[in-house]
Coordinates of C-alpha atoms in Angstrom, one line a residue:
M27 CA -11.2 47.8 2.9
I28 CA -8.8 48.6 5.7
D29 CA -9.6 51.8 7.5
R30 CA -6.3 53.9 7.3
R31 CA -7.1 55.6 10.5
K32 CA -7.2 52.3 12.3
I33 CA -3.7 51.5 10.9
A34 CA -2.4 54.8 12.3
E35 CA -4.0 54.0 15.7
H36 CA -2.9 50.4 15.7
L37 CA 0.7 51.2 14.8
S38 CA 1.1 54.4 16.8
G39 CA 4.5 54.7 18.3
L40 CA 6.1 52.8 15.4
N41 CA 7.4 53.8 12.0
Y42 CA 5.5 52.0 9.2
T43 CA 5.4 52.1 5.5
V44 CA 2.7 50.4 3.3
K45 CA 4.7 48.5 0.6
R46 CA 2.0 46.7 -1.3
S47 CA -1.7 46.0 -1.3
W48 CA -3.9 43.2 -2.7
I49 CA -7.6 42.6 -2.9
Q50 CA -8.2 38.9 -2.3
D51 CA -11.7 37.6 -2.3
E52 CA -13.0 41.1 -1.6
H53 CA -10.7 41.3 1.4
E54 CA -7.8 43.8 1.5
V55 CA -4.4 42.5 2.5
M56 CA -1.4 44.9 2.9
L57 CA 2.3 44.5 3.2
I58 CA 3.5 47.0 5.9
D59 CA 7.1 47.5 6.9
V60 CA 6.9 48.2 10.6
R61 CA 10.1 49.5 12.5
N62 CA 11.1 50.6 15.9
K63 CA 11.5 54.4 16.0
K64 CA 14.7 54.2 18.0
Q65 CA 16.2 51.0 16.6
V66 CA 15.1 50.9 13.0
E67 CA 17.0 47.6 12.6
L68 CA 14.3 46.0 14.7
G69 CA 11.1 44.9 12.8
G70 CA 10.5 44.4 9.2
P71 CA 7.7 43.8 6.6
E72 CA 4.6 41.9 7.6
L73 CA 1.2 41.1 6.1
F74 CA -1.9 42.8 7.6
C75 CA -5.5 42.3 6.6
E76 CA -8.9 43.6 7.6
C77 CA -9.0 41.0 10.4
D78 CA -6.0 42.6 12.1
F79 CA -8.0 45.8 12.6
D80 CA -11.4 44.3 13.3
Y81 CA -11.5 44.8 17.1
E82 CA -12.8 47.0 19.8
I83 CA -11.1 48.6 22.8
V84 CA -13.1 48.1 25.9
E85 CA -12.3 49.3 29.4
K86 CA -12.6 46.8 32.3
D87 CA -11.6 47.4 35.9
G88 CA -9.8 50.6 34.8
A89 CA -7.7 48.7 32.2
K90 CA -8.2 48.9 28.4
Q91 CA -8.5 45.6 26.6
M92 CA -8.5 44.7 22.9
I93 CA -11.5 42.4 21.9
R94 CA -11.0 40.9 18.5
K95 CA -13.9 39.6 16.4
G96 CA -11.8 37.0 14.6
D97 CA -8.4 35.4 14.5
P98 CA -6.1 37.1 11.9
R99 CA -3.8 34.1 11.9
K100 CA -6.6 32.0 10.4
C101 CA -7.5 34.4 7.6
Q102 CA -7.7 32.5 4.3
A103 CA -7.3 35.6 2.2
K104 CA -4.1 36.6 4.0
E105 CA -2.7 33.0 3.6
A106 CA -3.6 33.1 -0.2
V107 CA -1.6 36.4 -0.6
R108 CA 1.3 34.9 1.4
Q109 CA 1.5 31.9 -0.9
K110 CA 1.4 34.3 -3.9
V111 CA 4.4 36.1 -2.6
V112 CA 6.2 32.8 -2.0
K113 CA 5.4 31.8 -5.6
E114 CA 6.8 35.1 -6.9
W115 CA 10.1 34.5 -5.2
Q116 CA 10.2 30.9 -6.5
E117 CA 9.6 32.1 -10.0
R118 CA 12.3 34.8 -9.7
Y119 CA 15.0 32.9 -7.9
G120 CA 14.1 29.2 -8.1
D121 CA 16.5 28.3 -10.9
Y122 CA 19.3 30.3 -9.2
W123 CA 18.8 28.5 -5.9
K124 CA 19.0 25.2 -7.6
E125 CA 22.2 26.2 -9.4
I126 CA 24.0 27.3 -6.2
G127 CA 22.8 24.3 -4.2
R128 CA 20.8 24.1 -0.9
K129 CA 23.5 25.2 1.4
E130 CA 24.2 28.5 -0.4
A131 CA 20.5 29.0 -1.2
I132 CA 19.8 28.9 2.6
M133 CA 22.4 31.7 3.1
D134 CA 20.9 33.7 0.2
I135 CA 17.4 33.5 1.7
F136 CA 18.8 34.5 5.1
A137 CA 20.6 37.4 3.6
K138 CA 17.4 38.7 1.9
V139 CA 15.5 38.4 5.2
K140 CA 18.3 40.3 7.0
A141 CA 18.0 43.0 4.3
K142 CA 14.3 43.3 5.2
D143 CA 12.8 41.6 2.1
Y144 CA 9.5 39.9 2.5
L145 CA 9.6 36.4 1.2
G146 CA 6.4 35.1 2.7
Q147 CA 7.7 34.7 6.3
C148 CA 5.0 34.7 9.0
E149 CA 7.0 36.9 11.5
N150 CA 8.6 40.2 10.5
G151 CA 12.3 40.4 10.3
I152 CA 12.9 36.7 10.9
I153 CA 12.4 33.4 9.1
Y154 CA 11.9 29.9 10.3
L155 CA 13.6 26.9 8.7
Q156 CA 10.1 25.8 7.7
G157 CA 9.8 29.0 5.6
V158 CA 13.1 28.4 3.9
A159 CA 12.1 24.8 3.1
E160 CA 8.8 26.1 1.6
L161 CA 10.7 28.5 -0.7
L162 CA 13.1 25.8 -1.8
G163 CA 10.3 23.2 -2.2
V164 CA 11.8 20.8 0.3
E165 CA 9.5 18.6 2.4
P166 CA 9.8 17.8 5.2
Y167 CA 11.8 20.8 6.3
H168 CA 14.2 18.8 8.5
K169 CA 15.8 17.5 5.3
L170 CA 17.7 20.9 5.4
L171 CA 19.3 20.1 8.8
K172 CA 22.3 18.5 7.1
E173 CA 23.1 21.8 5.2
V174 CA 22.4 23.9 8.3
G175 CA 24.8 21.7 10.3
Q176 CA 27.5 22.3 7.7
L177 CA 26.9 26.1 7.9
Y178 CA 27.1 25.9 11.6
A179 CA 30.4 24.0 11.5
E180 CA 31.7 26.7 9.1
E181 CA 30.5 29.3 11.7
R182 CA 28.3 31.0 9.1
L183 CA 24.8 30.3 10.5
D184 CA 23.1 29.3 13.7
L185 CA 19.6 28.2 14.7
N186 CA 17.7 29.6 17.7
G187 CA 15.1 26.8 17.9
D188 CA 14.0 26.8 14.2
I189 CA 14.7 30.5 13.6
L190 CA 17.7 31.3 11.4
C191 CA 20.2 33.7 13.0
S192 CA 23.7 34.9 12.5
F193 CA 26.5 32.8 13.9
E194 CA 27.8 34.5 17.1
Q195 CA 31.4 33.8 18.1
R196 CA 31.1 32.4 21.6
F197 CA 31.5 29.2 23.6
R198 CA 29.3 26.3 22.6
F199 CA 29.3 22.7 23.7
P200 CA 29.4 19.9 21.0
S201 CA 25.9 19.4 19.7
E202 CA 25.3 16.0 21.5
I203 CA 26.2 17.5 24.8
R204 CA 23.9 20.5 24.1
H205 CA 21.0 18.0 23.5
L206 CA 21.8 16.2 26.7
L207 CA 21.9 19.3 28.8
R208 CA 18.6 20.5 27.3
Y209 CA 17.0 17.2 28.0
M210 CA 18.3 17.0 31.6
Y211 CA 17.2 20.5 32.4
S212 CA 13.6 20.7 31.1
D213 CA 11.1 19.2 28.7
Y214 CA 10.0 22.7 27.8
A215 CA 12.1 23.8 24.8
D216 CA 12.2 27.6 25.6
T217 CA 13.2 27.0 29.2
S218 CA 16.0 24.5 28.3
D219 CA 17.2 26.8 25.5
F220 CA 17.4 29.7 28.0
F221 CA 19.3 27.6 30.5
L222 CA 21.8 26.4 27.8
A223 CA 22.4 30.0 26.6
E224 CA 23.0 31.2 30.2
L225 CA 25.4 28.3 30.8
E226 CA 27.4 28.8 27.6
G227 CA 27.4 32.5 28.2
A228 CA 29.0 32.0 31.6
F229 CA 31.8 30.0 29.9
T230 CA 32.1 32.6 27.2
H231 CA 32.5 35.5 29.7
F232 CA 34.7 33.7 32.2
C233 CA 38.2 35.2 32.4
Y234 CA 41.2 35.5 34.6
E235 CA 44.1 38.0 34.7
E236 CA 47.6 37.1 33.9
D237 CA 50.4 39.6 33.7
G238 CA 47.8 42.4 33.9
E239 CA 45.9 41.0 30.9
K240 CA 42.5 39.3 30.9
T241 CA 42.4 35.9 29.4
H242 CA 39.2 34.2 28.1
P243 CA 40.0 30.4 28.0
F244 CA 36.5 29.4 26.8
S245 CA 35.9 31.9 24.0
S246 CA 35.0 29.2 21.5
G247 CA 33.9 25.6 21.8
K248 CA 36.0 24.9 18.7
D249 CA 39.2 25.9 20.7
V250 CA 38.2 23.8 23.7
F251 CA 37.1 20.7 21.8
P252 CA 39.1 20.8 18.6
D253 CA 38.5 17.1 17.7
D254 CA 34.9 16.9 18.8
W255 CA 33.3 20.1 17.6
P256 CA 30.7 20.8 16.4
N257 CA 29.9 17.1 16.7
I258 CA 31.5 14.5 18.9
K259 CA 33.6 11.9 17.0
P260 CA 31.7 8.7 16.2
A261 CA 34.3 6.6 18.0
T262 CA 33.9 8.7 21.2
L263 CA 30.1 8.4 20.9
A264 CA 30.3 4.6 20.5
Y265 CA 32.6 4.2 23.5
F266 CA 30.5 6.3 25.8
G267 CA 27.3 5.0 24.4
K268 CA 28.2 1.4 25.3
L269 CA 29.5 2.6 28.7
W270 CA 26.3 4.5 29.5
L271 CA 24.2 1.5 28.4
D272 CA 26.2 -0.7 30.8
Y273 CA 25.7 1.8 33.6
A274 CA 21.9 1.9 32.9
K275 CA 21.6 -1.9 32.8
A276 CA 23.6 -2.2 36.1
R277 CA 21.1 0.1 37.7
G278 CA 18.1 -1.9 36.6
Q279 CA 17.1 0.0 33.5
K280 CA 16.0 -1.9 30.5
T281 CA 18.1 -0.7 27.5
V282 CA 18.1 -0.9 23.8
L283 CA 20.3 -4.0 24.0
D284 CA 17.6 -5.8 26.1
T285 CA 15.0 -4.8 23.5
L286 CA 17.3 -6.1 20.7
E287 CA 17.8 -9.4 22.5
S288 CA 14.0 -9.7 22.9
R289 CA 13.4 -8.9 19.3
H290 CA 16.1 -11.4 18.3
T291 CA 14.3 -14.1 20.2
E292 CA 11.0 -13.2 18.5
L293 CA 12.6 -13.2 15.1
S294 CA 14.1 -16.6 15.8
E295 CA 10.7 -17.9 16.6
V296 CA 9.3 -16.3 13.5
L297 CA 12.1 -17.9 11.5
V298 CA 11.1 -21.3 12.8
E299 CA 7.5 -20.8 11.8
L300 CA 8.6 -19.6 8.4
C301 CA 10.7 -22.7 7.9
K302 CA 7.6 -24.8 8.8
A303 CA 5.5 -22.8 6.4
N304 CA 8.2 -23.4 3.7
D305 CA 8.0 -27.2 4.3
Y306 CA 4.3 -27.1 4.1
I307 CA 4.5 -25.2 0.8
A308 CA 6.8 -27.9 -0.4
E309 CA 4.2 -30.6 0.6
L310 CA 1.5 -28.7 -1.2
E311 CA 3.7 -28.5 -4.3
E312 CA 4.1 -32.3 -4.1
D313 CA 0.4 -32.8 -3.7
A314 CA -0.2 -30.5 -6.6
G315 CA 2.1 -32.6 -8.7
R316 CA 0.2 -35.8 -7.7
H317 CA -3.1 -34.2 -8.4
S318 CA -1.8 -32.9 -11.7
E319 CA -0.9 -36.5 -12.6
K320 CA -4.3 -37.7 -11.6
I321 CA -5.9 -35.0 -13.7
R322 CA -3.8 -36.0 -16.7
E323 CA -4.9 -39.7 -16.2
L324 CA -8.6 -38.7 -16.0
S325 CA -8.2 -36.4 -19.0
A326 CA -6.7 -39.4 -21.0
K327 CA -9.6 -41.6 -19.9
F328 CA -12.1 -39.0 -20.9
K329 CA -10.4 -38.6 -24.3
R330 CA -10.6 -42.4 -24.7
A331 CA -14.2 -42.5 -23.8
K332 CA -15.0 -39.9 -26.4
Q333 CA -13.2 -42.0 -29.0
L334 CA -15.2 -45.1 -28.0
N335 CA -18.4 -43.1 -28.1
Y336 CA -17.5 -42.1 -31.7
L337 CA -16.7 -45.8 -32.6
Y338 CA -20.0 -46.9 -31.2
E339 CA -21.8 -44.3 -33.2
M340 CA -20.0 -45.5 -36.4
A341 CA -21.0 -49.1 -35.5
V342 CA -24.6 -48.1 -35.2
K343 CA -24.6 -46.5 -38.6
R344 CA -23.0 -49.7 -40.0
M345 CA -25.7 -51.9 -38.4
E346 CA -28.4 -49.7 -39.8
A347 CA -26.9 -50.0 -43.3
L348 CA -26.1 -53.8 -43.0
H349 CA -29.4 -55.0 -41.5
R350 CA -31.7 -52.4 -42.9
V351 CA -32.9 -51.4 -39.5
K352 CA -33.5 -48.1 -37.8
L353 CA -31.9 -47.2 -34.5
F354 CA -33.2 -44.3 -32.6
K355 CA -30.6 -42.9 -30.2
I356 CA -31.4 -41.4 -26.8
V357 CA -28.5 -39.2 -25.8
Q358 CA -27.5 -36.7 -23.1
E359 CA -24.9 -33.9 -23.1
D360 CA -21.8 -34.0 -20.8
H361 CA -20.3 -30.9 -19.0
E362 CA -18.5 -29.8 -22.2
G363 CA -21.6 -30.1 -24.4
N364 CA -20.6 -33.4 -26.0
Q365 CA -23.4 -35.9 -26.7
C366 CA -23.1 -39.4 -25.1
F367 CA -25.4 -42.4 -25.9
E368 CA -27.7 -43.5 -23.1
R369 CA -30.3 -45.8 -24.7
F370 CA -31.3 -47.2 -28.1
A371 CA -34.7 -47.8 -29.6
V372 CA -34.3 -50.4 -32.3
I373 CA -37.1 -51.0 -34.9
L374 CA -36.8 -54.3 -36.9
E375 CA -38.9 -56.0 -39.5
P376 CA -40.4 -59.4 -38.4
K377 CA -38.1 -61.3 -40.7
A378 CA -35.0 -59.5 -39.3
V379 CA -36.1 -60.5 -35.8
I380 CA -36.5 -64.1 -36.7
D381 CA -33.1 -64.2 -38.5
A382 CA -31.3 -62.5 -35.6
F383 CA -32.7 -64.9 -32.9
S384 CA -32.3 -67.9 -35.2
R385 CA -28.5 -67.1 -35.6
L386 CA -28.0 -66.3 -32.0
A387 CA -29.9 -69.4 -30.7
G388 CA -28.8 -71.8 -33.4
I389 CA -32.4 -72.7 -34.2
P390 CA -33.7 -72.9 -37.8
A391 CA -35.8 -69.9 -38.7
D392 CA -38.8 -72.0 -39.6
E393 CA -38.7 -73.6 -36.1
L394 CA -38.0 -70.4 -34.1
L395 CA -41.6 -69.2 -33.8
E396 CA -42.7 -72.6 -32.5
K397 CA -39.9 -72.7 -29.9
L398 CA -40.6 -69.1 -29.0
S399 CA -44.3 -69.8 -28.5
E400 CA -43.4 -72.4 -25.9
T401 CA -40.9 -70.3 -24.0
H402 CA -41.8 -66.7 -24.8
P403 CA -45.4 -66.5 -26.1
D404 CA -45.6 -62.7 -25.8
M405 CA -42.7 -62.3 -28.1
A406 CA -43.9 -64.9 -30.5
E407 CA -47.3 -63.2 -30.6
R408 CA -45.7 -59.8 -31.4
V409 CA -43.8 -61.3 -34.3
K410 CA -46.8 -63.1 -35.7
N411 CA -49.0 -60.0 -35.5
A412 CA -46.2 -57.9 -37.2
E413 CA -46.0 -60.4 -40.0
K414 CA -49.8 -60.5 -40.4
E415 CA -50.2 -56.7 -40.3
G416 CA -47.0 -55.8 -42.2
G417 CA -45.7 -53.9 -39.2
S418 CA -42.4 -53.8 -37.3
I419 CA -41.1 -54.6 -33.8
S420 CA -39.4 -52.2 -31.4
F421 CA -36.8 -53.0 -28.7
F422 CA -35.3 -50.6 -26.0
D423 CA -32.2 -51.2 -24.1
G424 CA -29.4 -49.3 -22.3
F425 CA -26.3 -48.4 -24.2
N426 CA -23.9 -50.0 -21.7
D427 CA -26.0 -53.3 -21.7
I428 CA -26.0 -53.4 -25.5
G429 CA -22.3 -52.8 -25.7
T430 CA -21.6 -55.6 -23.2
R431 CA -23.8 -58.0 -25.0
L432 CA -22.6 -57.2 -28.5
N433 CA -19.0 -57.7 -27.2
S434 CA -19.8 -60.9 -25.3
A435 CA -18.8 -64.4 -26.6
A436 CA -21.8 -65.9 -24.9
N437 CA -24.6 -64.3 -26.8
E438 CA -26.5 -67.6 -27.0
H439 CA -26.2 -68.1 -23.3
W440 CA -27.5 -64.6 -22.8
I441 CA -30.6 -65.2 -24.9
M442 CA -31.4 -68.4 -23.1
Q443 CA -31.0 -66.6 -19.7
D444 CA -33.4 -63.9 -20.9
I445 CA -35.9 -66.6 -22.1
N446 CA -35.7 -68.4 -18.7
R447 CA -36.1 -65.1 -16.8
R448 CA -39.2 -64.2 -18.7
K449 CA -40.6 -67.8 -18.1
K450 CA -40.1 -67.3 -14.3
N451 CA -41.9 -63.9 -14.4
E452 CA -44.8 -65.6 -16.1

């Protein structure tokens, strides 16, 4: 809790009234209206918390100094209370401010501050444009500068830095000239503002006597620059802007125009590269078309191969039924899981072997074994043993070789070649 005696000590010499009090996170925050005793219009309501009075007075070298234990400006409890107050005003006047529009809402808030209401401002008796923007829910705050400029042109409101203040009837340069004079005089805002106020004040108070009466020729900037106040006409800005750029360029200063020319060159180079990239994309599209055609061709071939595979399988089944033989298929799966023939294992009865070779070689069946014994004794021996034991004979061959041979018109020639090859091996 705040020690009331410390409040009295801290604000001695001033009139003050405690308006409200909050307990925020076990930390007391007060709204105190502080006024100058002689000029009560000076001052206004301000938030104080325990941090503001948490200090000691020490004497050093004969002078008293205040030593604070913390920074009241960084107190989170005080900031939380301030935001509560802002929210209260928004809930109470938010709809009304929207209804009257931003410009009149700014004036309404300014009027309340002048009437010593506390709306959440950080300094007593004044409000910054940032505080107005917070109350109106406008971010960033400089979005309100358009409305402030309109109020300035209507001579209803002025800004001292970012502090709202009443419009004072006096001489003022057009806004662009004011910016120029500030910039030329000092980089430090307060110094340049003071210089400008002194300069405009000199024009305001300048007078001469005529017929015994004092005349003030520069009482208002609006009277001196009727067509260029509060802002210089766009046509005038364009004329002098070009003129000043030419002056700067003639004196060796690189200007915006030089930068624009440089950027134009860079953009032209980028455009050339973009055109090349566009051509390359067109080439890629052509290649994609060609590859798509190739893919379609391969897909068609694959489809045809699957069909042929199916036909071969049907042919095998017919052979099994027609010749009463058994064919064992050795298969493998392709990338899609389809089965493809690789090799055959054919099991035949001895009589079926003799009949098959007899037809293919054109040799009578009863003479085949004798001929086969001369040319291929191993085969003849296998056939004889199978007949004697009542067994069968097995043959293995690759699928592609069988297909080639079955489709060949020179089967007899193939058999003879096979017999000759075996004779050589023997």
